[in-house]
Amino acid sequence: MITIGWSEPLDDGGDDITTYRVEWDTSSGFTSSSIPPHKGYIDVEASIHESYTIELLSKEKRYFTRVFAINDAGVGTPQTSSPKYITPAKQVPGTPHSLVATPGSGL
């Protein structure tokens, strides 16, 4: 898992930023033939997101990330991450789900 955080651009191009596009890849040129989850992008709503967590990544791979600001005029120039790439660290497991409790039979 990698969490990418950003700040709004200094110049919004004269229109409100509506969306941020978060992109990740195993290639610095974002041209790899990797398949999800090792390559991909997601568009997130600008009014509620200043970060995004990319999940299901391999701790054996390096990931490059970048973020684009988007307004009604189009997609801006991306900002690449610093450091240039990151390798996911080990993490505690997630919360179990689909928990069901049933009454037992009395002996």
CSV table of N, CA and C in Angstrom, one decimal:
chain,number,residue,atom,x,y,z
A,1,MET,N,0.8,-1.2,0.0
A,1,MET,CA,0.0,0.0,0.0
A,1,MET,C,0.9,1.2,0.0
A,2,ILE,N,0.5,2.2,-0.8
A,2,ILE,CA,1.2,3.5,-0.9
A,2,ILE,C,0.2,4.6,-0.8
A,3,THR,N,0.4,5.6,0.0
A,3,THR,CA,-0.5,6.7,0.1
A,3,THR,C,0.2,7.9,-0.6
A,4,ILE,N,-0.5,8.5,-1.5
A,4,ILE,CA,0.0,9.7,-2.3
A,4,ILE,C,-0.7,10.9,-1.8
A,5,GLY,N,0.0,11.9,-1.4
A,5,GLY,CA,-0.7,13.2,-0.9
A,5,GLY,C,-0.2,14.3,-1.8
A,6,TRP,N,-1.0,15.3,-1.9
A,6,TRP,CA,-0.7,16.5,-2.8
A,6,TRP,C,-1.4,17.8,-2.2
A,7,SER,N,-0.9,18.9,-2.8
A,7,SER,CA,-1.6,20.2,-2.5
A,7,SER,C,-2.1,20.7,-3.8
A,8,GLU,N,-3.1,21.6,-3.7
A,8,GLU,CA,-3.7,22.1,-5.0
A,8,GLU,C,-2.6,23.0,-5.7
A,9,PRO,N,-2.7,23.1,-7.0
A,9,PRO,CA,-1.8,23.9,-7.8
A,9,PRO,C,-1.8,25.3,-7.4
A,10,LEU,N,-0.7,26.0,-7.6
A,10,LEU,CA,-0.7,27.5,-7.4
A,10,LEU,C,-1.6,28.2,-8.4
A,11,ASP,N,-1.7,27.6,-9.6
A,11,ASP,CA,-2.5,28.2,-10.7
A,11,ASP,C,-3.6,27.3,-11.1
A,12,ASP,N,-4.8,27.7,-10.9
A,12,ASP,CA,-5.9,26.8,-11.3
A,12,ASP,C,-6.4,27.0,-12.8
A,13,GLY,N,-5.7,27.8,-13.5
A,13,GLY,CA,-6.0,28.0,-14.9
A,13,GLY,C,-7.2,28.9,-15.1
A,14,GLY,N,-7.7,29.5,-14.1
A,14,GLY,CA,-8.9,30.4,-14.2
A,14,GLY,C,-10.2,29.7,-13.9
A,15,ASP,N,-10.1,28.4,-13.5
A,15,ASP,CA,-11.3,27.6,-13.3
A,15,ASP,C,-11.0,26.7,-12.1
A,16,ASP,N,-12.0,26.4,-11.3
A,16,ASP,CA,-11.9,25.5,-10.2
A,16,ASP,C,-11.3,24.1,-10.6
A,17,ILE,N,-10.4,23.6,-9.8
A,17,ILE,CA,-10.0,22.2,-10.0
A,17,ILE,C,-11.1,21.3,-9.5
A,18,THR,N,-11.6,20.4,-10.4
A,18,THR,CA,-12.7,19.5,-10.1
A,18,THR,C,-12.2,18.1,-9.7
A,19,THR,N,-11.1,17.7,-10.3
A,19,THR,CA,-10.7,16.3,-10.2
A,19,THR,C,-9.2,16.3,-10.1
A,20,TYR,N,-8.7,15.3,-9.4
A,20,TYR,CA,-7.2,14.9,-9.5
A,20,TYR,C,-7.1,13.5,-10.0
A,21,ARG,N,-6.2,13.3,-10.9
A,21,ARG,CA,-5.9,12.0,-11.5
A,21,ARG,C,-4.6,11.5,-10.8
A,22,VAL,N,-4.7,10.4,-10.1
A,22,VAL,CA,-3.6,9.7,-9.5
A,22,VAL,C,-3.2,8.6,-10.4
A,23,GLU,N,-1.9,8.5,-10.8
A,23,GLU,CA,-1.4,7.5,-11.7
A,23,GLU,C,-0.2,6.8,-11.1
A,24,TRP,N,-0.1,5.5,-11.3
A,24,TRP,CA,1.0,4.8,-10.8
A,24,TRP,C,1.4,3.7,-11.8
A,25,ASP,N,2.7,3.4,-11.8
A,25,ASP,CA,3.3,2.4,-12.7
A,25,ASP,C,4.6,1.9,-12.2
A,26,THR,N,5.1,0.8,-12.7
A,26,THR,CA,6.4,0.2,-12.4
A,26,THR,C,7.5,0.8,-13.2
A,27,SER,N,7.1,1.6,-14.2
A,27,SER,CA,8.1,2.3,-15.1
A,27,SER,C,8.0,3.8,-14.9
A,28,SER,N,9.2,4.4,-14.9
A,28,SER,CA,9.3,5.9,-14.7
A,28,SER,C,8.6,6.7,-15.8
A,29,GLY,N,8.5,6.1,-17.0
A,29,GLY,CA,7.9,6.7,-18.1
A,29,GLY,C,6.4,6.4,-18.2
A,30,PHE,N,5.9,5.7,-17.2
A,30,PHE,CA,4.5,5.3,-17.2
A,30,PHE,C,4.0,4.6,-18.4
A,31,THR,N,4.9,3.8,-19.0
A,31,THR,CA,4.7,3.1,-20.2
A,31,THR,C,4.8,1.5,-20.1
A,32,SER,N,4.9,1.0,-18.9
A,32,SER,CA,5.1,-0.4,-18.7
A,32,SER,C,3.9,-1.2,-19.2
A,33,SER,N,4.1,-2.5,-19.4
A,33,SER,CA,3.1,-3.4,-19.8
A,33,SER,C,2.5,-4.1,-18.6
A,34,SER,N,2.8,-3.6,-17.4
A,34,SER,CA,2.2,-4.1,-16.2
A,34,SER,C,0.7,-4.0,-16.2
A,35,ILE,N,0.0,-4.9,-15.5
A,35,ILE,CA,-1.4,-4.9,-15.4
A,35,ILE,C,-1.8,-4.5,-14.0
A,36,PRO,N,-3.1,-4.1,-13.8
A,36,PRO,CA,-3.5,-3.7,-12.4
A,36,PRO,C,-3.3,-4.9,-11.5
A,37,PRO,N,-2.9,-4.7,-10.3
A,37,PRO,CA,-2.8,-3.4,-9.6
A,37,PRO,C,-1.5,-2.7,-9.7
A,38,HIS,N,-0.5,-3.2,-10.5
A,38,HIS,CA,0.8,-2.7,-10.6
A,38,HIS,C,0.9,-1.5,-11.5
A,39,LYS,N,-0.2,-1.2,-12.2
A,39,LYS,CA,-0.2,0.0,-13.1
A,39,LYS,C,-1.7,0.4,-13.1
A,40,GLY,N,-1.9,1.7,-13.1
A,40,GLY,CA,-3.3,2.2,-13.2
A,40,GLY,C,-3.4,3.7,-12.9
A,41,TYR,N,-4.7,4.1,-12.8
A,41,TYR,CA,-5.0,5.5,-12.4
A,41,TYR,C,-6.4,5.5,-11.9
A,42,ILE,N,-6.6,6.5,-11.1
A,42,ILE,CA,-8.0,6.8,-10.6
A,42,ILE,C,-8.2,8.3,-10.5
A,43,ASP,N,-9.4,8.7,-10.9
A,43,ASP,CA,-9.8,10.1,-10.8
A,43,ASP,C,-10.6,10.3,-9.5
A,44,VAL,N,-10.2,11.2,-8.7
A,44,VAL,CA,-10.8,11.5,-7.4
A,44,VAL,C,-11.3,12.9,-7.3
A,45,GLU,N,-12.4,13.1,-6.6
A,45,GLU,CA,-13.0,14.4,-6.5
A,45,GLU,C,-12.2,15.4,-5.8
A,46,ALA,N,-11.9,16.5,-6.3
A,46,ALA,CA,-10.9,17.5,-5.7
A,46,ALA,C,-11.4,18.1,-4.4
A,47,SER,N,-12.8,18.3,-4.3
A,47,SER,CA,-13.3,18.9,-3.1
A,47,SER,C,-13.2,18.1,-1.9
A,48,ILE,N,-12.9,16.8,-2.0
A,48,ILE,CA,-12.9,15.9,-0.8
A,48,ILE,C,-11.6,15.1,-0.7
A,49,HIS,N,-10.7,15.2,-1.7
A,49,HIS,CA,-9.4,14.4,-1.7
A,49,HIS,C,-8.2,15.2,-1.8
A,50,GLU,N,-7.2,15.0,-0.9
A,50,GLU,CA,-5.9,15.6,-1.0
A,50,GLU,C,-4.9,14.4,-0.9
A,51,SER,N,-5.4,13.2,-0.9
A,51,SER,CA,-4.5,12.0,-0.9
A,51,SER,C,-5.3,10.8,-1.4
A,52,TYR,N,-4.6,9.8,-1.7
A,52,TYR,CA,-5.2,8.6,-2.2
A,52,TYR,C,-4.3,7.4,-1.8
A,53,THR,N,-4.9,6.3,-1.4
A,53,THR,CA,-4.1,5.1,-1.0
A,53,THR,C,-4.3,4.1,-2.1
A,54,ILE,N,-3.1,3.6,-2.6
A,54,ILE,CA,-3.1,2.6,-3.7
A,54,ILE,C,-2.9,1.3,-2.9
A,55,GLU,N,-3.7,0.3,-3.1
A,55,GLU,CA,-3.6,-0.9,-2.4
A,55,GLU,C,-3.3,-2.1,-3.3
A,56,LEU,N,-3.0,-3.2,-2.7
A,56,LEU,CA,-2.7,-4.5,-3.4
A,56,LEU,C,-1.4,-4.5,-4.2
A,57,LEU,N,-0.4,-3.6,-3.8
A,57,LEU,CA,0.8,-3.5,-4.5
A,57,LEU,C,1.8,-4.5,-3.9
A,58,SER,N,2.8,-4.9,-4.7
A,58,SER,CA,3.9,-5.8,-4.3
A,58,SER,C,5.0,-5.1,-3.6
A,59,LYS,N,5.5,-5.7,-2.5
A,59,LYS,CA,6.6,-5.1,-1.8
A,59,LYS,C,7.9,-5.4,-2.5
A,60,GLU,N,7.9,-6.2,-3.6
A,60,GLU,CA,9.0,-6.6,-4.4
A,60,GLU,C,9.2,-5.6,-5.6
A,61,LYS,N,8.3,-4.7,-5.8
A,61,LYS,CA,8.4,-3.8,-7.0
A,61,LYS,C,8.5,-2.3,-6.5
A,62,ARG,N,9.1,-1.5,-7.4
A,62,ARG,CA,9.2,-0.1,-7.2
A,62,ARG,C,8.1,0.5,-8.0
A,63,TYR,N,7.4,1.5,-7.4
A,63,TYR,CA,6.3,2.2,-8.0
A,63,TYR,C,6.6,3.7,-8.2
A,64,PHE,N,6.3,4.2,-9.4
A,64,PHE,CA,6.4,5.6,-9.7
A,64,PHE,C,5.0,6.2,-9.7
A,65,THR,N,4.8,7.4,-9.2
A,65,THR,CA,3.5,8.0,-9.1
A,65,THR,C,3.5,9.4,-9.6
A,66,ARG,N,2.4,9.9,-10.0
A,66,ARG,CA,2.2,11.3,-10.4
A,66,ARG,C,0.7,11.6,-10.3
A,67,VAL,N,0.5,12.9,-10.1
A,67,VAL,CA,-0.9,13.5,-10.0
A,67,VAL,C,-1.1,14.6,-11.0
A,68,PHE,N,-2.2,14.6,-11.6
A,68,PHE,CA,-2.7,15.6,-12.5
A,68,PHE,C,-3.8,16.4,-11.9
A,69,ALA,N,-3.9,17.7,-12.1
A,69,ALA,CA,-5.1,18.5,-11.7
A,69,ALA,C,-5.9,18.6,-13.0
A,70,ILE,N,-7.3,18.6,-12.8
A,70,ILE,CA,-8.2,18.6,-13.9
A,70,ILE,C,-9.3,19.7,-13.6
A,71,ASN,N,-9.5,20.5,-14.6
A,71,ASN,CA,-10.6,21.5,-14.5
A,71,ASN,C,-11.4,21.4,-15.8
A,72,ASP,N,-12.4,22.2,-16.0
A,72,ASP,CA,-13.2,22.1,-17.2
A,72,ASP,C,-12.5,22.3,-18.5
A,73,ALA,N,-11.3,23.0,-18.4
A,73,ALA,CA,-10.5,23.2,-19.7
A,73,ALA,C,-9.7,22.0,-20.0
A,74,GLY,N,-9.5,21.0,-19.1
A,74,GLY,CA,-8.7,19.8,-19.4
A,74,GLY,C,-7.8,19.4,-18.3
A,75,VAL,N,-6.8,18.6,-18.7
A,75,VAL,CA,-5.9,18.0,-17.7
A,75,VAL,C,-4.6,18.8,-17.7
A,76,GLY,N,-4.1,19.1,-16.6
A,76,GLY,CA,-2.9,19.9,-16.4
A,76,GLY,C,-1.6,19.0,-16.5
A,77,THR,N,-0.5,19.6,-16.4
A,77,THR,CA,0.8,18.9,-16.4
A,77,THR,C,1.0,18.2,-15.1
A,78,PRO,N,1.4,16.9,-15.1
A,78,PRO,CA,1.5,16.2,-13.9
A,78,PRO,C,2.7,16.6,-13.0
A,79,GLN,N,2.5,16.3,-11.7
A,79,GLN,CA,3.6,16.5,-10.7
A,79,GLN,C,4.0,15.1,-10.3
A,80,THR,N,5.3,14.7,-10.5
A,80,THR,CA,5.7,13.4,-10.1
A,80,THR,C,6.1,13.4,-8.6
A,81,SER,N,6.1,12.3,-8.0
A,81,SER,CA,6.4,12.2,-6.6
A,81,SER,C,7.8,12.4,-6.2
A,82,SER,N,8.0,12.7,-5.0
A,82,SER,CA,9.3,12.8,-4.3
A,82,SER,C,9.2,12.0,-3.1
A,83,PRO,N,10.0,11.0,-2.9
A,83,PRO,CA,11.1,10.5,-3.8
A,83,PRO,C,10.5,10.0,-5.2
A,84,LYS,N,11.4,9.8,-6.1
A,84,LYS,CA,11.1,9.5,-7.5
A,84,LYS,C,10.3,8.2,-7.5
A,85,TYR,N,10.6,7.2,-6.7
A,85,TYR,CA,9.8,5.9,-6.6
A,85,TYR,C,9.8,5.5,-5.2
A,86,ILE,N,8.9,4.6,-4.9
A,86,ILE,CA,8.7,4.0,-3.6
A,86,ILE,C,8.4,2.5,-3.7
A,87,THR,N,8.8,1.8,-2.6
A,87,THR,CA,8.5,0.4,-2.5
A,87,THR,C,7.6,0.3,-1.3
A,88,PRO,N,6.4,-0.4,-1.4
A,88,PRO,CA,5.5,-0.5,-0.3
A,88,PRO,C,6.2,-1.2,0.9
A,89,ALA,N,5.9,-0.8,2.1
A,89,ALA,CA,6.4,-1.4,3.3
A,89,ALA,C,5.4,-2.5,3.8
A,90,LYS,N,5.9,-3.3,4.7
A,90,LYS,CA,5.0,-4.3,5.3
A,90,LYS,C,4.0,-3.5,6.2
A,91,GLN,N,2.8,-4.1,6.3
A,91,GLN,CA,1.8,-3.4,7.0
A,91,GLN,C,1.0,-4.5,7.8
A,92,VAL,N,0.3,-4.0,8.8
A,92,VAL,CA,-0.6,-4.9,9.5
A,92,VAL,C,-1.7,-5.3,8.6
A,93,PRO,N,-2.3,-6.5,8.8
A,93,PRO,CA,-3.4,-6.9,8.0
A,93,PRO,C,-4.6,-6.1,8.2
A,94,GLY,N,-5.5,-6.1,7.2
A,94,GLY,CA,-6.8,-5.4,7.3
A,94,GLY,C,-7.7,-6.0,8.3
A,95,THR,N,-8.9,-5.4,8.4
A,95,THR,CA,-9.9,-5.9,9.3
A,95,THR,C,-10.7,-7.1,8.7
A,96,PRO,N,-10.9,-8.1,9.5
A,96,PRO,CA,-11.7,-9.3,8.9
A,96,PRO,C,-13.1,-8.7,8.6
A,97,HIS,N,-13.7,-9.4,7.6
A,97,HIS,CA,-15.1,-9.0,7.2
A,97,HIS,C,-16.0,-10.2,7.1
A,98,SER,N,-17.2,-9.9,6.9
A,98,SER,CA,-18.3,-11.0,6.8
A,98,SER,C,-18.4,-11.8,8.0
A,99,LEU,N,-18.3,-11.2,9.2
A,99,LEU,CA,-18.3,-11.8,10.5
A,99,LEU,C,-19.8,-12.2,10.8
A,100,VAL,N,-20.0,-13.5,11.1
A,100,VAL,CA,-21.4,-13.9,11.4
A,100,VAL,C,-21.3,-14.7,12.8
A,101,ALA,N,-22.3,-14.3,13.6
A,101,ALA,CA,-22.4,-15.0,14.9
A,101,ALA,C,-23.7,-15.8,14.9
A,102,THR,N,-23.7,-17.0,15.3
A,102,THR,CA,-24.9,-17.8,15.4
A,102,THR,C,-25.0,-18.4,16.8
A,103,PRO,N,-26.2,-18.6,17.3
A,103,PRO,CA,-26.4,-19.2,18.6
A,103,PRO,C,-25.9,-20.7,18.6
A,104,GLY,N,-25.3,-21.1,19.7
A,104,GLY,CA,-24.8,-22.5,19.8
A,104,GLY,C,-25.9,-23.3,20.4
A,105,SER,N,-25.7,-24.6,20.3
A,105,SER,CA,-26.6,-25.5,21.0
A,105,SER,C,-26.1,-25.8,22.4
A,106,GLY,N,-27.0,-25.7,23.4
A,106,GLY,CA,-26.6,-26.0,24.8
A,106,GLY,C,-26.4,-27.5,25.0
A,107,LEU,N,-25.4,-27.8,25.7
A,107,LEU,CA,-25.2,-29.3,26.0
A,107,LEU,C,-25.6,-29.6,27.4
